[in-house]
CSV table of C-alpha atoms in Angstrom, one decimal:
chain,number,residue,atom,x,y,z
A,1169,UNK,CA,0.0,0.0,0.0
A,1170,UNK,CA,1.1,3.4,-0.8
A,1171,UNK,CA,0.4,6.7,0.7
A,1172,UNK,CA,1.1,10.2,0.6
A,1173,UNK,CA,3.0,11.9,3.4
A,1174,UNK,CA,1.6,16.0,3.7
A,1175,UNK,CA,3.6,18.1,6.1
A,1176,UNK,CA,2.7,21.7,7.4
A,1177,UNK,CA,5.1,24.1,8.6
A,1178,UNK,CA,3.8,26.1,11.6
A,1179,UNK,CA,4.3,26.7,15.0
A,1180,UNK,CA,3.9,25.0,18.2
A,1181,UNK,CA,0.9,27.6,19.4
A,1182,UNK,CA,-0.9,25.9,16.5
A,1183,UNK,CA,-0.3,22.4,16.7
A,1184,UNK,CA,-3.8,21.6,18.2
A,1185,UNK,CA,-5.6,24.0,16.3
A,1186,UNK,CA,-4.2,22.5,13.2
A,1187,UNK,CA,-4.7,18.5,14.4
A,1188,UNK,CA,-8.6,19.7,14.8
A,1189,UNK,CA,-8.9,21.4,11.5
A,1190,UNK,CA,-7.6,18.0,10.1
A,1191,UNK,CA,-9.9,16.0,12.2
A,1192,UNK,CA,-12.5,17.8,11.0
A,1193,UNK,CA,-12.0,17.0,7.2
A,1194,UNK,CA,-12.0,13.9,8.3
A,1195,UNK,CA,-8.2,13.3,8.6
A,1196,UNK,CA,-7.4,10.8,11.3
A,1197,UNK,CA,-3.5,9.8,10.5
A,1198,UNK,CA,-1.8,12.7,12.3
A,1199,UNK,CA,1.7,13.3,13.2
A,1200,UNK,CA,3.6,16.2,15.4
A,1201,UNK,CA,6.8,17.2,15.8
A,1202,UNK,CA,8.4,19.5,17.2
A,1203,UNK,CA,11.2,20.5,19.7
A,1204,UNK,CA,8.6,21.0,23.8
A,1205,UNK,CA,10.3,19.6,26.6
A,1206,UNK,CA,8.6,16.9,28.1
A,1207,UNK,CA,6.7,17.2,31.3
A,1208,UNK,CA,6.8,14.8,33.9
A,1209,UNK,CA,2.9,14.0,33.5
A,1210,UNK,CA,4.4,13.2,29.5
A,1211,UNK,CA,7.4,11.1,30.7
A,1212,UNK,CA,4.9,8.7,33.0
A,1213,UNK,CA,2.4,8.4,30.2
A,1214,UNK,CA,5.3,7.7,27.2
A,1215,UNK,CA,6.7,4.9,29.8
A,1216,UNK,CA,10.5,6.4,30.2
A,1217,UNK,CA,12.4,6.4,33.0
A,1218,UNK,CA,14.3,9.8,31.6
A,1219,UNK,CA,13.8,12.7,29.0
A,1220,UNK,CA,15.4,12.9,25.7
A,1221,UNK,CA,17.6,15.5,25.2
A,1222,UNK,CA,15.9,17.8,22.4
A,1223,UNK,CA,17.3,20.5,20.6
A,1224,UNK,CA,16.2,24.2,21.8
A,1225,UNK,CA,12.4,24.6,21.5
A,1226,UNK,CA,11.8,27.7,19.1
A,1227,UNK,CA,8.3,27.3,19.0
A,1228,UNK,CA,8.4,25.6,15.1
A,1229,UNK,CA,6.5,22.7,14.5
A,1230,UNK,CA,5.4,20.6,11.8
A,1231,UNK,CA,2.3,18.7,11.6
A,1232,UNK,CA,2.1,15.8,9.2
A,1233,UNK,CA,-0.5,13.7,8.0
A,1234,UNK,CA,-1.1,10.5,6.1
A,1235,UNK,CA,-3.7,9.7,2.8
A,1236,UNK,CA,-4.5,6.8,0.9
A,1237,UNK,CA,-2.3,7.0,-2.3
A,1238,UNK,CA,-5.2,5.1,-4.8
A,1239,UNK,CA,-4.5,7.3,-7.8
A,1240,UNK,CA,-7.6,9.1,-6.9
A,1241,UNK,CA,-6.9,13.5,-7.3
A,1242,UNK,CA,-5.7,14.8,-4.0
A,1243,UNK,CA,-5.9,18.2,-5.1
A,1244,UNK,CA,-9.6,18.4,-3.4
A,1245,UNK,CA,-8.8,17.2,-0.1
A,1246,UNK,CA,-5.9,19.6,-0.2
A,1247,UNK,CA,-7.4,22.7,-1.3
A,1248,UNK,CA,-9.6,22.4,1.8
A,1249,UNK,CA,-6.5,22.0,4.3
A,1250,UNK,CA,-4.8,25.9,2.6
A,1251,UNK,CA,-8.2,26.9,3.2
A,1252,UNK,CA,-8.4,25.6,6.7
A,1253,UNK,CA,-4.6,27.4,6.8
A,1254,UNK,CA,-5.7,30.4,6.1
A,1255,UNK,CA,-8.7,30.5,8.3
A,1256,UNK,CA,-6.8,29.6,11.6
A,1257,UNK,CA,-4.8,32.9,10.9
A,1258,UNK,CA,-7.0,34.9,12.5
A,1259,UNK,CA,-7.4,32.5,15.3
A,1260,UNK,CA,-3.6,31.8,16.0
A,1261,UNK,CA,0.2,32.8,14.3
A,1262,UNK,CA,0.4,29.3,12.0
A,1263,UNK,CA,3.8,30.5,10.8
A,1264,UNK,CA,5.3,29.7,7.2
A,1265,UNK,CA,2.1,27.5,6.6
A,1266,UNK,CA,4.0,26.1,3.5
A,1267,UNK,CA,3.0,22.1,2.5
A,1268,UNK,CA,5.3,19.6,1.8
A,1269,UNK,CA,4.7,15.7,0.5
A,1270,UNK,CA,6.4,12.9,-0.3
A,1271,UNK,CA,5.4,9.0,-0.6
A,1272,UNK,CA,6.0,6.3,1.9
A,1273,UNK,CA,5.3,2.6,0.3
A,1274,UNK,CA,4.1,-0.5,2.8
A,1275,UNK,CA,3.4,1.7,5.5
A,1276,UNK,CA,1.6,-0.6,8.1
A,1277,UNK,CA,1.7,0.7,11.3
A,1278,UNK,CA,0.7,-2.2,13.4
A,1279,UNK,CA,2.5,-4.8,11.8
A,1280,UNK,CA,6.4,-3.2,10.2
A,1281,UNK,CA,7.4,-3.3,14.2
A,1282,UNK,CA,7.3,-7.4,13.8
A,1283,UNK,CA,9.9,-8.0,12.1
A,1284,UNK,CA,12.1,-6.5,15.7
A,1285,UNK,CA,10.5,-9.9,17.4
A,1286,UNK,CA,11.7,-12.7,17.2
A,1287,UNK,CA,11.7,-15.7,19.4
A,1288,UNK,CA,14.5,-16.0,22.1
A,1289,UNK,CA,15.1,-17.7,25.1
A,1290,UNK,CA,15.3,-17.0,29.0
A,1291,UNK,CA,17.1,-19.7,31.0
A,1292,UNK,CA,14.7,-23.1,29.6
A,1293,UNK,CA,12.1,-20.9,28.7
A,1294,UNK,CA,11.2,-20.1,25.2
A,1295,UNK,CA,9.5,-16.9,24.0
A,1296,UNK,CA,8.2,-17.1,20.8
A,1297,UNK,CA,5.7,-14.5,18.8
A,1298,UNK,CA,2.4,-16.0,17.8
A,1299,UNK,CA,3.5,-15.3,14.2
A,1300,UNK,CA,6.7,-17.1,13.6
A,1301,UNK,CA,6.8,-21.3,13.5
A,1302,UNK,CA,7.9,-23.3,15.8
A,1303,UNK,CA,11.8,-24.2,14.9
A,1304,UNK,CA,12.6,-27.7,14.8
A,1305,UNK,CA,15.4,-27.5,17.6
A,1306,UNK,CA,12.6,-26.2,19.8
A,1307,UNK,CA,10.0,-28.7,19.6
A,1308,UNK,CA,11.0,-29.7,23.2
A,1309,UNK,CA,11.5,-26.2,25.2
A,1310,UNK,CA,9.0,-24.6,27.8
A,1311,UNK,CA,7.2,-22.6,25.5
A,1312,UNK,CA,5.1,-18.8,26.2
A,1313,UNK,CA,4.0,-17.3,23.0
A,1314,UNK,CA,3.0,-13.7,23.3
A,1315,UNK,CA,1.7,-10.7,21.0
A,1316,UNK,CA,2.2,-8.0,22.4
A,1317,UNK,CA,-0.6,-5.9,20.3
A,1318,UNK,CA,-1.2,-2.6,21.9
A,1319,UNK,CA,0.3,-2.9,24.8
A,1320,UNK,CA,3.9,-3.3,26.4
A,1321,UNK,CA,5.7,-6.1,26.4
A,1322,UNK,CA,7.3,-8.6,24.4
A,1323,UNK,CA,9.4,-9.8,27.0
A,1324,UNK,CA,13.1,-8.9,24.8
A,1325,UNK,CA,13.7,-5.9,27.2
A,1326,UNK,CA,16.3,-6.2,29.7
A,1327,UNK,CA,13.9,-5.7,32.6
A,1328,UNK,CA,11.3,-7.9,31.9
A,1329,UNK,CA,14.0,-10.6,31.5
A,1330,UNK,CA,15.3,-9.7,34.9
A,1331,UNK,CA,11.5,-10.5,36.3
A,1332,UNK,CA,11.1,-13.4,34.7
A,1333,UNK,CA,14.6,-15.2,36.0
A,1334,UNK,CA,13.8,-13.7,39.0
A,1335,UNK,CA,10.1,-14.9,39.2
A,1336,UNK,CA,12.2,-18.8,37.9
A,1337,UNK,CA,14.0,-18.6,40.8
A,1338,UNK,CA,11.2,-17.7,43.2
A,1339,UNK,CA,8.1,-19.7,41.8
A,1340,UNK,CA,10.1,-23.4,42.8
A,1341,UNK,CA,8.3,-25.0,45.6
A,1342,UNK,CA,4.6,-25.0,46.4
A,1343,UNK,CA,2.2,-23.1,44.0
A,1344,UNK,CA,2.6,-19.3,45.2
A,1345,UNK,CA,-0.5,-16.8,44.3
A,1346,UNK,CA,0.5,-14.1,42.1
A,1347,UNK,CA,0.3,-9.7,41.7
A,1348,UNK,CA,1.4,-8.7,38.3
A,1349,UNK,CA,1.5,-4.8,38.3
A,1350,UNK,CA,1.5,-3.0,35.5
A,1351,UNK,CA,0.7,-6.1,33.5
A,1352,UNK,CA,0.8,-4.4,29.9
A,1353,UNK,CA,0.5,-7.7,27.6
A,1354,UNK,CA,0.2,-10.0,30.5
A,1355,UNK,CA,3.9,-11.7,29.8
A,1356,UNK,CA,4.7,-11.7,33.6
A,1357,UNK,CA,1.6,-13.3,34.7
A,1358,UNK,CA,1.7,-15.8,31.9
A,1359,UNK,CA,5.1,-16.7,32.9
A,1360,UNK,CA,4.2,-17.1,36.7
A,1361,UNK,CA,1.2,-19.7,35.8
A,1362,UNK,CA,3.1,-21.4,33.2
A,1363,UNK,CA,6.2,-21.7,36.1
A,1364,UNK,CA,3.7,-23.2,38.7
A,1365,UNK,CA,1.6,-20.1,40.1
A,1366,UNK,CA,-2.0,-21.3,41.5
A,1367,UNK,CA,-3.5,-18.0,40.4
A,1368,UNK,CA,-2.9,-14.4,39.0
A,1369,UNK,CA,-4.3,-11.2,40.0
A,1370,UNK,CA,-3.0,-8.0,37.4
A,1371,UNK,CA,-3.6,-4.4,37.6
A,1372,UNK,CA,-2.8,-2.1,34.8
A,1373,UNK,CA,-3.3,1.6,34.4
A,1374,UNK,CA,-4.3,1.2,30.5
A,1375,UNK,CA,-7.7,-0.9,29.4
A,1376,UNK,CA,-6.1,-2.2,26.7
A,1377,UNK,CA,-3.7,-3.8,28.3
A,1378,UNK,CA,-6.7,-6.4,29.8
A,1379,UNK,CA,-7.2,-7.4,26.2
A,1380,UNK,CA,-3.8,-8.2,24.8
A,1381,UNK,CA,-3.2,-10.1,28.7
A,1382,UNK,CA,-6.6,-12.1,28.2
A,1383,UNK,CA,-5.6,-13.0,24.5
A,1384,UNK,CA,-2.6,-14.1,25.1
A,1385,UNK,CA,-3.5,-15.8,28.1
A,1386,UNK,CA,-5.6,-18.1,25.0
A,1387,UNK,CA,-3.1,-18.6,23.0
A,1388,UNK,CA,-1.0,-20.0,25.9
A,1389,UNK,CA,-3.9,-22.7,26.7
A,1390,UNK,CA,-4.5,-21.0,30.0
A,1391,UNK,CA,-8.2,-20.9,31.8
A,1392,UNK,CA,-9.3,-17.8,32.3
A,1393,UNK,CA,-10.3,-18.4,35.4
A,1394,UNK,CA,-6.8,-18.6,36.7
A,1395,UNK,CA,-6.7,-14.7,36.2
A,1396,UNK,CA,-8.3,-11.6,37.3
A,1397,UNK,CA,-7.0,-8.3,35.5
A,1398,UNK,CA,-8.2,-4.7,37.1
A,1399,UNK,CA,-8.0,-1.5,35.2
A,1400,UNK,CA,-6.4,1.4,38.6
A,1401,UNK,CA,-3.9,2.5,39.8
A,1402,UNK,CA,-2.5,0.8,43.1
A,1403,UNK,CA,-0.8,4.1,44.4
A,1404,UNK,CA,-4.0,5.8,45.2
A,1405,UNK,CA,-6.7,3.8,44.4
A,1406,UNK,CA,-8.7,2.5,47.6
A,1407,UNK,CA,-11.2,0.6,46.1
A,1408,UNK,CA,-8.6,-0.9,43.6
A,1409,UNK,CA,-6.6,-2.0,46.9
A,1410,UNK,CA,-9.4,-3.6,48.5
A,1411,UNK,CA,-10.5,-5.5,45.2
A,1412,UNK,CA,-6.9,-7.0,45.1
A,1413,UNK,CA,-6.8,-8.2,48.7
A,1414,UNK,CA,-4.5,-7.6,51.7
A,1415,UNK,CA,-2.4,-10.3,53.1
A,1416,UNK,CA,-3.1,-12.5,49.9
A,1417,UNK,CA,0.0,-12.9,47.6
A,1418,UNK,CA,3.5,-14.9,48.0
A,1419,UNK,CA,5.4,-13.1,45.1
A,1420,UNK,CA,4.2,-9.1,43.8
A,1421,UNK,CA,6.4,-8.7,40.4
A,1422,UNK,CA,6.5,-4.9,39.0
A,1423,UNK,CA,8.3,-4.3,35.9
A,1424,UNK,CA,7.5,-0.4,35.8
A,1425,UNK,CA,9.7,2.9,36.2
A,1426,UNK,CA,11.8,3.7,39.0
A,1427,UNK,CA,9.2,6.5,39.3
A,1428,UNK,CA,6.4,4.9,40.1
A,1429,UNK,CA,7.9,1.9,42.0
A,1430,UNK,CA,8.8,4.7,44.7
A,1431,UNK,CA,5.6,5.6,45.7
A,1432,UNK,CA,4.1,2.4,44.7
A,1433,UNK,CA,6.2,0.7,47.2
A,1434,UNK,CA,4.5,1.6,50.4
A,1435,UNK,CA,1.5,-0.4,49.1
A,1436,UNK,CA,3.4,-3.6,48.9
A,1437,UNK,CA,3.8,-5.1,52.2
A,1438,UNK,CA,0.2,-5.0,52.9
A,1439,UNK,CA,-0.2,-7.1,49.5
A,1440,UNK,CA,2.3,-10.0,50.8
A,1441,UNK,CA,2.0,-12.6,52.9
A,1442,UNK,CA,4.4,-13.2,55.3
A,1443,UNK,CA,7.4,-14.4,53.9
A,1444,UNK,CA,6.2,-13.5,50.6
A,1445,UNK,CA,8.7,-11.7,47.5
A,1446,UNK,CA,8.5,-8.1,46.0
A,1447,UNK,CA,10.2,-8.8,42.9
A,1448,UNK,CA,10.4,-5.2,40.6
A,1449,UNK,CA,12.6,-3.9,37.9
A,1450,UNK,CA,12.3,-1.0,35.2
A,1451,UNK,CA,14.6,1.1,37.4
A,1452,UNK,CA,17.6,2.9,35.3
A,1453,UNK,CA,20.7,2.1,37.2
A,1454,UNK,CA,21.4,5.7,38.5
A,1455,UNK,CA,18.0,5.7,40.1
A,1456,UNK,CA,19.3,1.7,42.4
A,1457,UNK,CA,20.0,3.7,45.3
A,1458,UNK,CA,16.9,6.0,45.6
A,1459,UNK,CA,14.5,2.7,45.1
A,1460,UNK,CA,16.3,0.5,47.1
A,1461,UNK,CA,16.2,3.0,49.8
A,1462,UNK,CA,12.3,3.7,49.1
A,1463,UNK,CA,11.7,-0.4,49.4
A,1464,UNK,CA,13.3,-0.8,53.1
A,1465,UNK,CA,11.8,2.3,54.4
A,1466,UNK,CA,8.4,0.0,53.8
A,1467,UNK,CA,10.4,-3.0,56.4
A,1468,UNK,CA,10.8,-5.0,53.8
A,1469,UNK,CA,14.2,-6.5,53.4
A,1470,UNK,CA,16.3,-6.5,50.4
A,1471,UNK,CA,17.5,-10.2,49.8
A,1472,UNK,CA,18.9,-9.6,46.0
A,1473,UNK,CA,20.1,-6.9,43.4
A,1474,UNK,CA,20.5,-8.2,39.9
A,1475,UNK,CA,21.6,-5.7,36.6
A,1476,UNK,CA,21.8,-6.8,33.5
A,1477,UNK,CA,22.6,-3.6,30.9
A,1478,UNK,CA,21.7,-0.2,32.8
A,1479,UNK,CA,18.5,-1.4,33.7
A,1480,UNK,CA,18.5,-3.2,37.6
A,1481,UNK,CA,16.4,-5.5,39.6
A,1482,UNK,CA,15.7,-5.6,43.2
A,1483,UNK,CA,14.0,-8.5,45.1
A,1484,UNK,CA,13.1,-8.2,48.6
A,1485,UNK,CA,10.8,-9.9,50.9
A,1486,UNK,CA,8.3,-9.9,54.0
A,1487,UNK,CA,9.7,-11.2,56.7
């Protein structure tokens, strides 16, 4: 599939105007750029653990946006967006205003990222996207397949493959209940009920996130019943607390930001049994000390620190 790539010079004051002019002639593929520092609210949302470093912001932007390239005359469609321009100048300064295009060919957003995941291994365990075949040398390992659709998680990063040889290590005798937070595609939880768990409980801050984990939790041959999934926020959310239990779980496993661990990790010890494991990574490795420090000050005691790359994990349990 082809398409046609439009991009409007203007400035950041008009970004939104111009995204809702678009929206409005019925434009939906929309793309921004410019130079604003991200806010802290931005950094939680995009799931970074620290900003980019951008050049200066001098208030230019440029708005793109995406249309069907089916031979069709696109000189209709864009006669409407100059007159659009031209109308949001007495509304807001939309700078140079000038148009650009070029043509992008195969441009499938959901599906180009695919061809980044590709099946791997974690100790015995076998990760393996829904999409690829099974190769013949790995007719015999522990297999998870996962697809990851529109949430996090493939399992390739370096912190969710600290969790899960951390949660191979833990999940060895007995079968412990589990509290996935921050479940994203649901690999974690998977992982613990393929290992042995008797049971999952996830929370995630995104919806979306229940559907990729309930999928995937099908195509692993796992009864739904073995999971319950909550859409909150475990920080602040009473009600979310109370659905989740107190006192209930032998492992919690948090593969989130060092930033949200820290005041996330008061909340813990009321979600472990005694003797149970808080087993977290996602934390950059300048940011060890601060989290560390923010997990004892709840009593619970740090038994292990693993890194692998800059990212860090650090287990500790309820004693």
């Amino acid at each position: 599939m082809k398409w046609k790539k439009y991009t409007i010079e203007t400035t950041t004051a008009a970004e939104d105007f111009m995204s809702s002019m678009l929206m409005d002639l019925g434009i939906e593929g929309i793309e921004i750029e410019d130079n604003i520092p991200l806010t802290k609210e931005d950094q939680a949302d995009m799931f970074i653990d620290f900003l980019p470093e951008l050049p200066p912001d001098e208030g230019k932007s440029h708005v793109s946006f995406y249309i069907e390239d089916d031979g069709k005359d696109q000189s209709e469609i864009l006669k409407k967006v100059k007159i659009g321009l031209e109308e949001l100048r007495d509304t807001v300064d939309v700078g140079s205003g000038m148009i650009l295009s070029s043509e992008t060919e195969d441009l499938d957003w959901i599906n180009n990222w695919k061809k980044f995941f590709s099946s791997f291994t974690i100790e015995n365990i076998l990760i393996k996207p829904t999409w690829e075949d099974v190769k013949p040398e790995d007719k015999d390992k522990f297999m998870i397949e996962i697809d990851p659709g529109i949430s996090f998680g493939t399992g390739k990063h370096e912190t969710t493959q600290l969790c899960i040889r951390q949660l191979i290590k833990y999940i060895k005798d007995g079968h412990p209940k589990v509290l996935d937070v921050g479940c994203g595609s649901g690999i974690l939880s998977i992982v613990a009920l393929k290992l042995g768990a008797s049971e999952v409980v996830g929370t995630d801050l995104d919806a979306d996130c229940m559907i990729s984990t309930h999928e995937n939790m099908k195509v692993n041959h796992l009864d739904e019943k073995l999971g319950t999934f909550y859409v909150g926020n475990l920080i602040d959310d009473v009600d979310l607390q109370k659905q989740v239990g107190t006192e209930e779980y032998d492992i919690v496993v948090a593969n989130i930001l060092a930033d949200v661990i820290i005041p996330m990790a008061p909340v813990i010890p009321d979600r472990l049994r005694k003797g149970g494991y808080f087993i977290t990574s996602g934390i950059i490795d300048f940011k060890e000390d601060e989290v560390r420090d923010a997990i004892e000050k709840t009593g619970l005691k740090v038994i292990e620190i693993n890194h692998q790359g800059e990212w860090v994990n650090i287990t500790a349990q309820k004693l």
